Coordinates of C-alpha atoms in Angstrom, one line a residue:
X3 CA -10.7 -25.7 12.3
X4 CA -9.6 -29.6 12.4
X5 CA -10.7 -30.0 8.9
X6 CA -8.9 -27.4 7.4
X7 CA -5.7 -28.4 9.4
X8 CA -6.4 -31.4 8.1
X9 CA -6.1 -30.5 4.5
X10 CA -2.8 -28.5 5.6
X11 CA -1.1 -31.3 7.4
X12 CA -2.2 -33.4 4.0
X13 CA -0.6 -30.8 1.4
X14 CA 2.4 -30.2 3.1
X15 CA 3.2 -33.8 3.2
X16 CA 2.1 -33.8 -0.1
X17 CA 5.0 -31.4 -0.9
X18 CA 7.5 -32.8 0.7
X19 CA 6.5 -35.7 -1.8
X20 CA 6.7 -33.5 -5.1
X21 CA 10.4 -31.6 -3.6
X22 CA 12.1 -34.6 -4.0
X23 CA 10.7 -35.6 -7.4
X24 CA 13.0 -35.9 -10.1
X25 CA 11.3 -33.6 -12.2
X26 CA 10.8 -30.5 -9.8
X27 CA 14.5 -30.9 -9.1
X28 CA 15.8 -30.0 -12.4
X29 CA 13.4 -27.3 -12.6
X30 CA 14.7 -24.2 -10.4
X31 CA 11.1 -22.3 -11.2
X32 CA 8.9 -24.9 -9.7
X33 CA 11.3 -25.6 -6.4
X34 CA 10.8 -22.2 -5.3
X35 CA 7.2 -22.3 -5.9
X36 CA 6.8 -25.3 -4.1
X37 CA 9.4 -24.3 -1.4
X38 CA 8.1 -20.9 -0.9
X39 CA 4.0 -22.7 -0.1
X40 CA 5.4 -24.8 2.1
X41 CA 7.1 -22.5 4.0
X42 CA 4.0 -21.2 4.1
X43 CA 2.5 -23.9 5.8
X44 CA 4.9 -25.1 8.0
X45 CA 3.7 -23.2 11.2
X46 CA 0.2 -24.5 11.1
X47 CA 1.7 -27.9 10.4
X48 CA 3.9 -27.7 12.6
X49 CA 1.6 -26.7 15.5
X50 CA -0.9 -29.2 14.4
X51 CA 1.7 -32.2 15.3
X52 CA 1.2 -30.5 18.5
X53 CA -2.1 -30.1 18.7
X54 CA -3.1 -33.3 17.7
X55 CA -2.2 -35.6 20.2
X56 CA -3.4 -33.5 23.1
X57 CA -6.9 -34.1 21.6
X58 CA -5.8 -37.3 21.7
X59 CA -4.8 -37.3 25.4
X60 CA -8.1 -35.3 26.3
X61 CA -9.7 -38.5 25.2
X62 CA -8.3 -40.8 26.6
X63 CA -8.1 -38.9 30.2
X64 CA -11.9 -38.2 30.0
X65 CA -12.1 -42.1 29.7
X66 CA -10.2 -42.8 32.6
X67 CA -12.4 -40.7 34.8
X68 CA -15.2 -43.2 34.6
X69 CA -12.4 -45.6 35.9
X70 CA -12.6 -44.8 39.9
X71 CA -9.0 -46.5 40.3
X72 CA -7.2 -43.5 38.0
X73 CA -10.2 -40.7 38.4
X74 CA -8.4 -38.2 40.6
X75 CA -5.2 -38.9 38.9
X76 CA -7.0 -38.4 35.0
X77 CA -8.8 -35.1 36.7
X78 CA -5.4 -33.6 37.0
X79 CA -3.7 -34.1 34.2
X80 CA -7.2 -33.6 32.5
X81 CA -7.2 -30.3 33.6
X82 CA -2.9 -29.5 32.5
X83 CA -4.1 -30.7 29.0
X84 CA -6.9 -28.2 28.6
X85 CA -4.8 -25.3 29.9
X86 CA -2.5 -26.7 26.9
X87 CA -5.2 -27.0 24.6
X88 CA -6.6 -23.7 24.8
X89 CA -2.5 -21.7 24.6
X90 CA -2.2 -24.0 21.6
X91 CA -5.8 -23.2 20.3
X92 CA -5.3 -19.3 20.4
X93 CA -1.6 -20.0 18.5
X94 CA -3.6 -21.9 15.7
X95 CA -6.0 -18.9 15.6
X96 CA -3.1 -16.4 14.8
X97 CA -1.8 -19.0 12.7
X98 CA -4.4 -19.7 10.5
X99 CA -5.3 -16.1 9.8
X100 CA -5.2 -15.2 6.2
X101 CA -1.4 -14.6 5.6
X102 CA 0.5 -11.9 3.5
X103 CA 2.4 -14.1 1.2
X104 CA 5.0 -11.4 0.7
X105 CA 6.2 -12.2 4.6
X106 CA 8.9 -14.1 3.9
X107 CA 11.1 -12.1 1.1
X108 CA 13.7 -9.8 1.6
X109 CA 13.2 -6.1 1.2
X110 CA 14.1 -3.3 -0.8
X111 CA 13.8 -0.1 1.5
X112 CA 14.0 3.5 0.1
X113 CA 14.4 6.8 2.2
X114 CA 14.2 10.2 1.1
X115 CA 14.5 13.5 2.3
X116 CA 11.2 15.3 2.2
X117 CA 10.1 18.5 3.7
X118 CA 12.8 20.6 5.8
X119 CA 15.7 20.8 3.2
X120 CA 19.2 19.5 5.3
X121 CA 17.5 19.0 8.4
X122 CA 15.2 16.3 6.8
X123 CA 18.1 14.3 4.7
X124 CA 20.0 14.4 7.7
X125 CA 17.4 12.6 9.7
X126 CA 17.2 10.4 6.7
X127 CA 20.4 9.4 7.7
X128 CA 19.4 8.6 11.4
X129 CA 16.9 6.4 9.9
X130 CA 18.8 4.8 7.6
X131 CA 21.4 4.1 10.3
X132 CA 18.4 2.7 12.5
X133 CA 17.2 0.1 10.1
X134 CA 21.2 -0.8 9.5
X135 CA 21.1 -1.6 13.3
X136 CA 17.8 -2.8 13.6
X137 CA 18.7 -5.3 10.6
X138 CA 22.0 -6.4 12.6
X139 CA 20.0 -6.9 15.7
X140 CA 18.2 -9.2 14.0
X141 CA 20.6 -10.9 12.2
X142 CA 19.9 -10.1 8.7
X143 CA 22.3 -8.6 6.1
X144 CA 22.3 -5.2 4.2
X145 CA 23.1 -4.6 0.6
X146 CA 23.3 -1.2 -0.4
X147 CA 22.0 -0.7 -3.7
X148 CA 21.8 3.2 -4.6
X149 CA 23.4 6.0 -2.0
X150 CA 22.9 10.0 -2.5
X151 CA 24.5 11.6 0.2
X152 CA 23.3 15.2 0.8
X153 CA 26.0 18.4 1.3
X154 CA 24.9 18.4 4.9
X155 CA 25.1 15.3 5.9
X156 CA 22.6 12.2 5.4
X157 CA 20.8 11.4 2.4
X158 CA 18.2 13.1 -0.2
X159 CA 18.0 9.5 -0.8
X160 CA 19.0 5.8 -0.1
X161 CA 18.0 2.4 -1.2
X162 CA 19.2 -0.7 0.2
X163 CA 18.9 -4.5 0.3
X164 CA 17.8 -6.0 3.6
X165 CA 18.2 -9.9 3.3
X166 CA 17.1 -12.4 6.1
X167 CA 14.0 -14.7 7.7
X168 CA 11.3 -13.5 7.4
X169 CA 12.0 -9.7 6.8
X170 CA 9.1 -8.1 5.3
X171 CA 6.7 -9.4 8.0
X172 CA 8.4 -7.1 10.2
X173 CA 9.5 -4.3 8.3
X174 CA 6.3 -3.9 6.2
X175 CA 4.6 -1.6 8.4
X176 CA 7.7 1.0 7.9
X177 CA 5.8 2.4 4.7
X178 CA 5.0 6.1 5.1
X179 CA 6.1 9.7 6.7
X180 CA 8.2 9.4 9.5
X181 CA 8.4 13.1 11.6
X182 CA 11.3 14.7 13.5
X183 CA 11.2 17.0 15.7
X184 CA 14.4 18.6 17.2
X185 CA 16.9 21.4 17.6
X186 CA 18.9 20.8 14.4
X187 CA 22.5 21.9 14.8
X188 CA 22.4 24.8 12.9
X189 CA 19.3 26.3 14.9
X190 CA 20.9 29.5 16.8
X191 CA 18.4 30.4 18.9
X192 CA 17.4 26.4 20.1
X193 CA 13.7 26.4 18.0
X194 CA 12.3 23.2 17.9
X195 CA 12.2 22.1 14.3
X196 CA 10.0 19.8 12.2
X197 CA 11.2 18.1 9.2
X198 CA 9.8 15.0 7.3
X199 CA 11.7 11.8 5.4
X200 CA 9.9 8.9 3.6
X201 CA 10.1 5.4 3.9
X202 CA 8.9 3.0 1.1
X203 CA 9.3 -1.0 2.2
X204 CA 9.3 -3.4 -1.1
X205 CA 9.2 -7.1 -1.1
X206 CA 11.8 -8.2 -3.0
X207 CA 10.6 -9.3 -6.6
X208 CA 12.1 -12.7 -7.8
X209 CA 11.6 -13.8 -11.6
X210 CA 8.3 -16.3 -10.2
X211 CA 6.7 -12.8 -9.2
X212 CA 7.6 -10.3 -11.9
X213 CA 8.3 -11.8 -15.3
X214 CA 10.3 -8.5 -17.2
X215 CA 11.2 -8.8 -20.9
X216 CA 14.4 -7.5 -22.0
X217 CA 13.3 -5.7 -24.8
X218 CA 10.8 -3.4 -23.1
X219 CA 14.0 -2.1 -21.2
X220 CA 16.0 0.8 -22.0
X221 CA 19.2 0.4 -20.6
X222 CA 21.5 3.6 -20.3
X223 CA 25.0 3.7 -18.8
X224 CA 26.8 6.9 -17.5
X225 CA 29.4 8.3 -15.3
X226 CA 29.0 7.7 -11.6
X227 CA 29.3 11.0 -9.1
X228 CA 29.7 11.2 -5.5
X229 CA 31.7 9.5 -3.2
X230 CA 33.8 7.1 -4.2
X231 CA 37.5 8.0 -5.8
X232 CA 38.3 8.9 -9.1
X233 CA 37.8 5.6 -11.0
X234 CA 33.9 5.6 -10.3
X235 CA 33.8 9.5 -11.6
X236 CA 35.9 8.8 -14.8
X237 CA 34.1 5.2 -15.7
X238 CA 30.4 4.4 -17.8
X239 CA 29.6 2.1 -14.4
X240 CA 26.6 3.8 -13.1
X241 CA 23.3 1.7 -14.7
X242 CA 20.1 3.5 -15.5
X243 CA 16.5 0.9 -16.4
X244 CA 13.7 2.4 -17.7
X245 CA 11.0 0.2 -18.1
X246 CA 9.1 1.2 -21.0
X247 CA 5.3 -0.2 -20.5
X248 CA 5.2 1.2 -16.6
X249 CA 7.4 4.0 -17.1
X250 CA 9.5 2.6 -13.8
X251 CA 12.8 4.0 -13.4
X252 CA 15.7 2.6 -11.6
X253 CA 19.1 4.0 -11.9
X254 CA 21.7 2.0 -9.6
X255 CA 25.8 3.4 -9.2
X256 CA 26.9 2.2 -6.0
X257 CA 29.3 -0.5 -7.6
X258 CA 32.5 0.1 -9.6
X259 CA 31.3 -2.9 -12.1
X260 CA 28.5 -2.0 -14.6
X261 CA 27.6 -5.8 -14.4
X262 CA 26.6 -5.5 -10.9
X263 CA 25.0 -2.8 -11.2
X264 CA 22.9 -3.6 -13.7
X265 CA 22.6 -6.4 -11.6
X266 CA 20.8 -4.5 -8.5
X267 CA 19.0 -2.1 -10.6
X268 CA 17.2 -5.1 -11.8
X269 CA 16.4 -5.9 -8.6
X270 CA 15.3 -2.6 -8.0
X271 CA 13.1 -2.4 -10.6
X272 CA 11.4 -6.0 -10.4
X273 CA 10.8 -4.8 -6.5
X274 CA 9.1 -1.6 -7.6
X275 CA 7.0 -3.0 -10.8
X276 CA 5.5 -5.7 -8.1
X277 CA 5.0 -3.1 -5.8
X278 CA 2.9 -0.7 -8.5
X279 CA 0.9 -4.6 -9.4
X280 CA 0.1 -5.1 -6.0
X281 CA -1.2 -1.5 -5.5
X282 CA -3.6 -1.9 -8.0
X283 CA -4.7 -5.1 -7.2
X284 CA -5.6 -4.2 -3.6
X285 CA -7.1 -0.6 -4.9
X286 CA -9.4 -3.3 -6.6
X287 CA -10.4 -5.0 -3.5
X288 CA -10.5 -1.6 -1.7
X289 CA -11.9 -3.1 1.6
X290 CA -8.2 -4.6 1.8
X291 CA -6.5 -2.0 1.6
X292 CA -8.6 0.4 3.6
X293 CA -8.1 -2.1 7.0
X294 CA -4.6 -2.1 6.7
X295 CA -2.7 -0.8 9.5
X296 CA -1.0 2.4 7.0
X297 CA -1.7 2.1 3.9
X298 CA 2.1 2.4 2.7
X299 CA 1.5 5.5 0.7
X300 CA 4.4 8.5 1.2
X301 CA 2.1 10.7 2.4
X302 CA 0.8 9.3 5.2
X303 CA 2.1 10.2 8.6
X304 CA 2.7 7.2 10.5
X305 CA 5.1 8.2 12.8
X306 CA 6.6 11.2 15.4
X307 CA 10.6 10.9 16.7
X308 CA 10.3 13.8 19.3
X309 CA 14.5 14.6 20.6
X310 CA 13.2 17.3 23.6
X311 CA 10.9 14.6 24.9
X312 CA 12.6 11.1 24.2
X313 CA 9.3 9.8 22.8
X314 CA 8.3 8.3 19.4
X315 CA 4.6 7.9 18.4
X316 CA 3.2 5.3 16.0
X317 CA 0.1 7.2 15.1
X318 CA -1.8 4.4 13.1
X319 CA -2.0 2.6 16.8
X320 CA -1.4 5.4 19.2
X321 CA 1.9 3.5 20.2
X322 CA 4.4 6.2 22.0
X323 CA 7.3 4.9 23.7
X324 CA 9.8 7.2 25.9
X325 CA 13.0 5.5 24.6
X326 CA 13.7 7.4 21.6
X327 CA 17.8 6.9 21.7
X328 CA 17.2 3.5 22.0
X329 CA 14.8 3.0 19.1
X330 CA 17.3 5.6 17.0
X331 CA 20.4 2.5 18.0
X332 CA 18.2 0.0 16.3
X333 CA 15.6 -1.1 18.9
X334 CA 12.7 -1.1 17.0
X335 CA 10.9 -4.7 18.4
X336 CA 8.7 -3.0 21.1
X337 CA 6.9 -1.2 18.0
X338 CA 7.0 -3.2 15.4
X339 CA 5.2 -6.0 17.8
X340 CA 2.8 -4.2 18.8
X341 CA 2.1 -3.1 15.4
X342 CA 2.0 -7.0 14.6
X343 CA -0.2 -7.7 17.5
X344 CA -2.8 -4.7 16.5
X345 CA -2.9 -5.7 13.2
X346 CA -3.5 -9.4 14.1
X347 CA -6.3 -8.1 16.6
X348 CA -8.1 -6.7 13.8
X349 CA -8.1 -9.8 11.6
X350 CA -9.3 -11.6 14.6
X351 CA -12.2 -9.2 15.1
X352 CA -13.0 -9.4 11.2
X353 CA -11.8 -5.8 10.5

């Protein structure tokens, strides 16, 4: 363990070397790769400053106790340095576990309406308004990018920007088929009801991760519909992006100015073209993507929002909480830690 923290605490130095280098400063590309591996590094770095001199201290303590002047005195702090030691040892072990190097980028997230007709784009709604919170609680920002509102109420679909520290880490586990089950308001008789609506959690793609050339695009531009006054219905400002070798579309009409719009279905699409490269990459690796905690397809069932009873069940971890109006206003950070802490328990065990 000390020698690879070593040869962290020696790269990241190294970096902060090359970032101030005439060179990399005139070249946008190679700041952000630089800057994005280092922010990689930084925790371990960070708590091997810490670490460090403690194994220092240790020394020197365990020195002092052959000294019969300062042997009770080096016992005790001795033994408040190994207590230190070993909180600071099991940090480094989370630390140093192999690290998903999408963790720090900003999300895309997309929600449809699935099975259930109104009842499940309305509840798309009530999870699109529970990320919005959870994102506020948090700190981050929201962008939304493309916005269907259903007849009834909700969405058959929304896509929006989530920008912030460290926001996929957190929200990548969201991936999947989330379940309601309730009295929807147009149940007569007070059934319970079960509808579905999907999820899909994107990193967001920068130019260093997806390189697209404009001329396997086809760009198309039409009249927006929906909400939004008569200027968006009677303007070309809606954006559709086909790209051509993947077959990806995007199609993005939630500004009144093509340019931006052409602008976030970019994003969009560079999001979902390094979402469809990852897939295959870890369908290659197979063992990967088999120990994951979900597996971030649609059509798995991850998780259970049940109105009669208050409760919500994370099935991948057979997580239930009894706080359901609480998780629907945005507090989400009992779940999403322990689905953290699982998932760390497994790398830990070698799953």
């Amino acid at each position: 363990m000390i020698d690879r923290l070593e040869t962290i605490k020696k790269r990241y130095e190294e970096l902060n070397e090359l970032l101030i280098q005439p060179e990399v400063l005139s070249n946008v590309k190679k700041i952000k790769e630089l800057s994005k591996e280092q922010a990689m590094l930084k925790d371990a770095y960070e708590a091997y400053e810490r670490y460090s001199p403690i194994l220092k201290q240790i020394q020197e303590s365990k020195a002092l106790l052959r000294d019969p002047d300062f042997a009770e005195l080096a016992k005790e702090e001795l033994n408040t340095l190994e207590i230190e030691k070993e909180k600071l040892e099991a940090e480094l072990e989370i630390i140093l576990l192999p690290k998903d190097p999408n963790d720090g980028k900003n999300v895309i997230v997309e929600i449809r309406g699935a099975a259930g007709g109104d009842e499940a784009n309305i509840f798309a709604g009530d999870l699109y308004r529970m990320y919005i919170r959870y994102a506020e609680i948090q700190g981050w920002s929201v962008e939304n990018l493309s916005m269907t509102e259903a007849e009834a109420g909700g969405f058959s679909q929304a896509e929006f920007l989530i920008k912030g520290n460290d926001v996929y880490s957190k929200l990548k586990y969201e991936s999947g088929a989330h379940r309601v089950q309730r009295v929807p308001d147009t149940e007569t008789q007070g059934r319970v009801h079960t509808s579905t609506a999907t999820v899909a959690v994107m990193p967001e793609a920068d130019e260093v991760d997806v390189e697209v050339n404009n001329a396997d695009l086809k760009i198309d531009v039409y009249r927006a519909s929906g909400a939004g006054g008569q200027h968006v219905n009677t303007t070309d400002s809606a954006v559709r992006i086909t790209h051509l070798p993947t077959g990806v579309v995007v199609s993005c009409q939630s500004e009144r100015s093509q340019i931006k719009n052409k602008e976030q279905a970019m994003r969009m699409l560079r999001a979902r073209i390094f979402e469809e490269v990852t897939r295959k990459h870890e369908e290659k690796l197979g063992e990967e993507r088999r120990n994951k905690i979900g597996t971030g397809d649609r059509s798995e069932k991850i998780r259970t929002y049940n109105y009669p009873q208050n409760r919500v069940t994370d099935h991948r971890i057979g997580f239930t909480v009894q706080e359901l109006d609480r998780v629907m206003e945005g507090k989400l950070e009992d779940i999403i830690s322990a689905l953290i802490n699982e998932d760390q328990a497994r790398k830990i065990r070698g799953e």
